[in-house]
Tab-separated table of C-alpha atoms in Angstrom:
chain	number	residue	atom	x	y	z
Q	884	UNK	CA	0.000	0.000	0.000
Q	885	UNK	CA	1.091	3.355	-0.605
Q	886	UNK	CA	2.251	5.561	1.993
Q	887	UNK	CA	3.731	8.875	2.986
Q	888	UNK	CA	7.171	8.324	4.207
Q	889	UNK	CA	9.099	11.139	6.308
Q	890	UNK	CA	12.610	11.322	6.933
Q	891	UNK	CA	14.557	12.129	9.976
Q	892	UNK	CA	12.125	10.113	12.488
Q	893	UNK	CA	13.580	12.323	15.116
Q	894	UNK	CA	15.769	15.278	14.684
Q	895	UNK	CA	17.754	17.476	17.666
Q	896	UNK	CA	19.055	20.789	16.605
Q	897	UNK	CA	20.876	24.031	18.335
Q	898	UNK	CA	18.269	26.931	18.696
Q	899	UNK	CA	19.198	29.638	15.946
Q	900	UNK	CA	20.221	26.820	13.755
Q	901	UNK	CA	18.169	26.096	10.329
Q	902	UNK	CA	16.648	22.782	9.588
Q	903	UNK	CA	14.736	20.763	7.081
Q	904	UNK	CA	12.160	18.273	7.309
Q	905	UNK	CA	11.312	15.750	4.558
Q	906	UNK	CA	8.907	14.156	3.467
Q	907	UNK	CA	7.970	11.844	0.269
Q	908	UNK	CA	4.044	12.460	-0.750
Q	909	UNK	CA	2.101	9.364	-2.320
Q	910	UNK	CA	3.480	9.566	-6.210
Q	911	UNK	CA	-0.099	10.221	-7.612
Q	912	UNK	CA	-1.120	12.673	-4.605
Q	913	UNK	CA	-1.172	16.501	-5.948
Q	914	UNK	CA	-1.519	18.217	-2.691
Q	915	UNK	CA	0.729	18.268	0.246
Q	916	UNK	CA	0.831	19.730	3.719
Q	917	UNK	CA	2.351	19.983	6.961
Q	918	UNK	CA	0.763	19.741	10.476
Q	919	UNK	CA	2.480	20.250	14.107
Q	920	UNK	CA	1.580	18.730	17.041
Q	921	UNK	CA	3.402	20.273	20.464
Q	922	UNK	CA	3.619	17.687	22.866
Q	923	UNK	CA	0.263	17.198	24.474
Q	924	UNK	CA	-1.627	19.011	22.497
Q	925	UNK	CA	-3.674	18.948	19.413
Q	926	UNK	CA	-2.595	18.761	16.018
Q	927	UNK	CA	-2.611	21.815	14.269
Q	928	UNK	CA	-2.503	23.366	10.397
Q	929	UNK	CA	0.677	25.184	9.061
Q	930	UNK	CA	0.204	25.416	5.345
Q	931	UNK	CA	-0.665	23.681	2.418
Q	932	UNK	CA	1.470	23.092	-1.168
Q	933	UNK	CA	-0.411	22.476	-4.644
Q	934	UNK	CA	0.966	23.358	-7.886
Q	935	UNK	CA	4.112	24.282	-6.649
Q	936	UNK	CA	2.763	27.183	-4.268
Q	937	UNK	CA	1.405	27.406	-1.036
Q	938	UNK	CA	-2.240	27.142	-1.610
Q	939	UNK	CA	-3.440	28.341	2.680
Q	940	UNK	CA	-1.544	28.763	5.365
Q	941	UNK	CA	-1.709	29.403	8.956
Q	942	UNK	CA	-0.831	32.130	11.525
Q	943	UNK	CA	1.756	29.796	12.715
Q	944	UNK	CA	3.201	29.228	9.464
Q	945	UNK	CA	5.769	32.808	9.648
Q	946	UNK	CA	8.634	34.221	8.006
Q	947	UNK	CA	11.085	30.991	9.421
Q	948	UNK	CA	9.160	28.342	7.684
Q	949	UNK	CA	9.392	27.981	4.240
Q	950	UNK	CA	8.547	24.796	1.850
Q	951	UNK	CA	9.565	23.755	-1.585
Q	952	UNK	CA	8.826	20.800	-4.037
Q	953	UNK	CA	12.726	20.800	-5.162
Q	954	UNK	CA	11.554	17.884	-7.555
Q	955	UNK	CA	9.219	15.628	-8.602
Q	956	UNK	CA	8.850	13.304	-5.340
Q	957	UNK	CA	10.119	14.987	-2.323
Q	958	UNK	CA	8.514	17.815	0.136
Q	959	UNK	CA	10.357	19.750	2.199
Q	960	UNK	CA	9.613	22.021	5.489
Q	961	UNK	CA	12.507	24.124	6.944
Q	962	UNK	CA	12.766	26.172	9.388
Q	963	UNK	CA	15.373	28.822	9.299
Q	964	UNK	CA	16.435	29.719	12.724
Q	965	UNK	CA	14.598	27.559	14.974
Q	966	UNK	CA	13.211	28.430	18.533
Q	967	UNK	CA	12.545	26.416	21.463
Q	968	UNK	CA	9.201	26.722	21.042
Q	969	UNK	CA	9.331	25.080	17.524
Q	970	UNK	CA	9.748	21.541	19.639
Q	971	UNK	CA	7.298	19.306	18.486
Q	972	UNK	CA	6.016	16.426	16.113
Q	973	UNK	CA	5.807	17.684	12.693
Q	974	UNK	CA	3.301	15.467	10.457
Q	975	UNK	CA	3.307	15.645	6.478
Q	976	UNK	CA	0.411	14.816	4.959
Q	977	UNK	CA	-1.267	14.441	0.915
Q	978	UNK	CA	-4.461	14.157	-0.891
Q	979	UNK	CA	-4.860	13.032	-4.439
Q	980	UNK	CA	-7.371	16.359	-4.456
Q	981	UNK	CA	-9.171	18.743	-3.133
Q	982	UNK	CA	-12.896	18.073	-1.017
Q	983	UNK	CA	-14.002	14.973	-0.707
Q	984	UNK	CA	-10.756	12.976	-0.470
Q	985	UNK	CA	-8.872	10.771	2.314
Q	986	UNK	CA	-5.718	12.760	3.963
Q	987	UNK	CA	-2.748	10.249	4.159
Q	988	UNK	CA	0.055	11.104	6.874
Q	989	UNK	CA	3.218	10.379	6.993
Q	990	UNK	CA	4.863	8.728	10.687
Q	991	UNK	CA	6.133	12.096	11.818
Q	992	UNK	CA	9.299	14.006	12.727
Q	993	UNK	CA	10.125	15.090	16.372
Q	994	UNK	CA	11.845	17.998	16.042
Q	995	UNK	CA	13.899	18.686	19.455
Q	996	UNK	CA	15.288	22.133	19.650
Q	997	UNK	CA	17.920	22.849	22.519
F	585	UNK	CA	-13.116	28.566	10.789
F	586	UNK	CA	-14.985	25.119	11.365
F	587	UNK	CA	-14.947	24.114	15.015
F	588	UNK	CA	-14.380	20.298	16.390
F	589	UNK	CA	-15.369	19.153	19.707
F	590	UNK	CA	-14.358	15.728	21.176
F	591	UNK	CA	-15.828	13.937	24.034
F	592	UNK	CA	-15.253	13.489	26.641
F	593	UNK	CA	-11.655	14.019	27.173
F	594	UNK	CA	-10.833	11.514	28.965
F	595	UNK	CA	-11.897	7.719	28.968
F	596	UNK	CA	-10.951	4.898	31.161
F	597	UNK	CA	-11.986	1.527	30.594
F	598	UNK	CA	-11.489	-2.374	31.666
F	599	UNK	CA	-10.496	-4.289	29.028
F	600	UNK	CA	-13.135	-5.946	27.137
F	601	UNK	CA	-15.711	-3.063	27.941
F	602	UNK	CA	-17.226	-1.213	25.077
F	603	UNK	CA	-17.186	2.387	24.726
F	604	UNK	CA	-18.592	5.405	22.230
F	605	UNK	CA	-16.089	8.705	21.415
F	606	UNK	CA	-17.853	11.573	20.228
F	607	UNK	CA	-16.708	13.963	17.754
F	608	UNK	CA	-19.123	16.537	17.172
F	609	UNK	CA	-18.521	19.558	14.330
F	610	UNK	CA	-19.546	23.176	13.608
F	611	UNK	CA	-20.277	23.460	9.806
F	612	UNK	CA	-20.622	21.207	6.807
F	613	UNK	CA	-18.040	18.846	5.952
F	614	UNK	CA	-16.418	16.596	2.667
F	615	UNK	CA	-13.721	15.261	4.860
F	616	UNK	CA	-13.891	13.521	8.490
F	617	UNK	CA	-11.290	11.088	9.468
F	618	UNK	CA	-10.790	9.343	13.227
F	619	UNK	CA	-7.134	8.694	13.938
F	620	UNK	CA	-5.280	6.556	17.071
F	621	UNK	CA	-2.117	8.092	17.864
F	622	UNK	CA	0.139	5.716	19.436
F	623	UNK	CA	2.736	5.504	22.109
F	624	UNK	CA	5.179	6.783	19.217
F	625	UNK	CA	3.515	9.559	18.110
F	626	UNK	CA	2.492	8.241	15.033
F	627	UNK	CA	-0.933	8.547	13.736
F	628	UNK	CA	-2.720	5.797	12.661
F	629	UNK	CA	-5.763	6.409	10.377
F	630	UNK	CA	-8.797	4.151	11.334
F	631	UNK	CA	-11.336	5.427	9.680
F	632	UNK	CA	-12.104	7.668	6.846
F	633	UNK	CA	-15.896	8.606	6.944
F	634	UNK	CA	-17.750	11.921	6.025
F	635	UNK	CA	-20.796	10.198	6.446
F	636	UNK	CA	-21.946	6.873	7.022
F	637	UNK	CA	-20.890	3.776	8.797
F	638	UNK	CA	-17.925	1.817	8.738
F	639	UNK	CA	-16.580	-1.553	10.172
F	640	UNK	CA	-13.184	-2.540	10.788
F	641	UNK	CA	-13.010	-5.906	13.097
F	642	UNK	CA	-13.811	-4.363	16.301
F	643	UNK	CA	-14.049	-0.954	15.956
F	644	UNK	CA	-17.000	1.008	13.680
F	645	UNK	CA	-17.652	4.703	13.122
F	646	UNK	CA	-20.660	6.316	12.028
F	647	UNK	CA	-21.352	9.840	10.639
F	648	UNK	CA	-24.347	11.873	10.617
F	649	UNK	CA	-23.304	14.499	8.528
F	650	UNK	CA	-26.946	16.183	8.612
F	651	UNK	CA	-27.123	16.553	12.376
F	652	UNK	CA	-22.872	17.534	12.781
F	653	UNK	CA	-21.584	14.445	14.526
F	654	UNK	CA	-19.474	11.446	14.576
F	655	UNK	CA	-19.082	8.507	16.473
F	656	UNK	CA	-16.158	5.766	16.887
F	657	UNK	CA	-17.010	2.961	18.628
F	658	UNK	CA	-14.899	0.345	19.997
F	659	UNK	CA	-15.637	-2.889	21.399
F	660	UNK	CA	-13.708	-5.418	23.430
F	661	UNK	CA	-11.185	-3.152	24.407
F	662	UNK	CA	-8.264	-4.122	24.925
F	663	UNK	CA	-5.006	-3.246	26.641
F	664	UNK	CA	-3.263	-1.617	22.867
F	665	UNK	CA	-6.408	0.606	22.290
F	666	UNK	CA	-5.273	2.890	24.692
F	667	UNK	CA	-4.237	6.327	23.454
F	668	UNK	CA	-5.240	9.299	22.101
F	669	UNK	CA	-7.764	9.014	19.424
F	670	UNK	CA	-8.355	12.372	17.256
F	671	UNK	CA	-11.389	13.750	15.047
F	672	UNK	CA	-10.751	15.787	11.977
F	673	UNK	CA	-12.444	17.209	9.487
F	674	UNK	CA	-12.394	19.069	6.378
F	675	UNK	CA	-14.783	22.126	5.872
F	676	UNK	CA	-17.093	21.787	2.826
F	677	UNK	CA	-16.442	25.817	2.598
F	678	UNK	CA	-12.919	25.568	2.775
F	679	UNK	CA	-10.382	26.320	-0.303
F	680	UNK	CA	-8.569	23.067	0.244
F	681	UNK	CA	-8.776	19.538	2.345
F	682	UNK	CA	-6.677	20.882	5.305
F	683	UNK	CA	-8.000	18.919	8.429
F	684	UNK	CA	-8.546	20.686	11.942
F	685	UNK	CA	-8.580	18.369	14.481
F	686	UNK	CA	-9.882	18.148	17.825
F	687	UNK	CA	-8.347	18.168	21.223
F	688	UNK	CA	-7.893	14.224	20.924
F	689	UNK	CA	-9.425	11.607	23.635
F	690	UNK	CA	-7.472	9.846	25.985
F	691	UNK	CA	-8.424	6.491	26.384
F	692	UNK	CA	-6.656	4.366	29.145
F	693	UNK	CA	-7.693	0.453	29.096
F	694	UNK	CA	-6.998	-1.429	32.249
F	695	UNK	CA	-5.959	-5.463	32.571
């Protein structure tokens, strides 16, 4: 079965240094997002990536994050100059479209910032 | 933006009991999915259901997309059903299928 797949599984980083997430989307899957979840809490929207531009985003999603499609399989989320509060599980996610269609998410990054 | 409400927020059960999470919602939906995060963090999808019902072995979610609600039920629970288990949906309104999820439900099943 097909499947998101997202690579590190766990990542620990210097504050003020820059990271990036990956992620591979489902090949036939045309729109792509990222979710965070701080620890004990609920999982929440940062943006969302169709066509090769963000198509929504959220308040949370600021001037550190950025994402790119650098080619035709891979998804990436980076964060410039990370904070402590950027600790958390970061989820990447695709849909084949738009409406009524099943979200598939990939296991997760936990992104450690010390 | 579309509101999602999960009860109640904490469950505690002996194994082999049954139990009902509710997942109620604020506006029309095209998208509502229940998922089990595990010990790991990981999210497993159980069910994907904007309206309807569903069956997988011994768990089943149904959908009332008319009246703004979703249910998950589980029966014979057992120890590895414990966790959080999450509601999320997809506003009909909205410009794409971004999910907002609820606050989760804590289940805890005892031996």
């Amino acid at each position: 079965e097909p499947e998101v797949t997202q690579t590190p599984s766990h990542q620990v980083t210097q504050m003020g240094q820059e990271v990036i997430l990956r992620c591979v989307p489902i090949s036939n899957h045309l729109y792509f997002y990222w979710y965070r979840q701080i620890l004990g809490q609920k999982v929440e929207f940062l943006v969302s990536f169709y066509n090769n531009e963000i198509s929504e985003k959220s308040e949370i999603f600021d001037d550190q994050f950025s994402v790119e499609r650098p080619d035709g399989s891979n998804f990436t989320l980076k964060i410039r100059s990370t904070k402590l509060e950027d600790s958390a599980m970061y989820f990447c996610a695709s849909t084949r479209g738009r409406g009524n269609t099943e979200a598939f998410f990939g296991q997760g990054t936990r992104l450690t910032v010390v | 933006g579309i509101q999602v409400e999960q009860s109640p927020p904490d469950l505690i059960l002996q194994e082999g009991a049954n139990s009902t999470l509710r997942c109620n919602f604020s506006d029309s939906v095209n998208n509502l999915q229940w998922f089990h995060q595990n010990p790991w963090g990981q999210l497993i999808n159980l069910f994907y259901i904007p309206s309807g019902t569903k069956q997988n072995g011994r768990l089943s979610a149904t959908t009332v997309a008319t009246e703004r609600y979703s249910l998950l039920y589980i029966s014979s629970s057992q120890t590895t059903d414990s966790g959080v288990y999450f509601c999320a949906v997809s506003s009909l309104s909205g410009a794409n299928s971004k999910l907002t999820f609820g606050k989760g439900i804590t289940l805890s099943v005892r031996p």
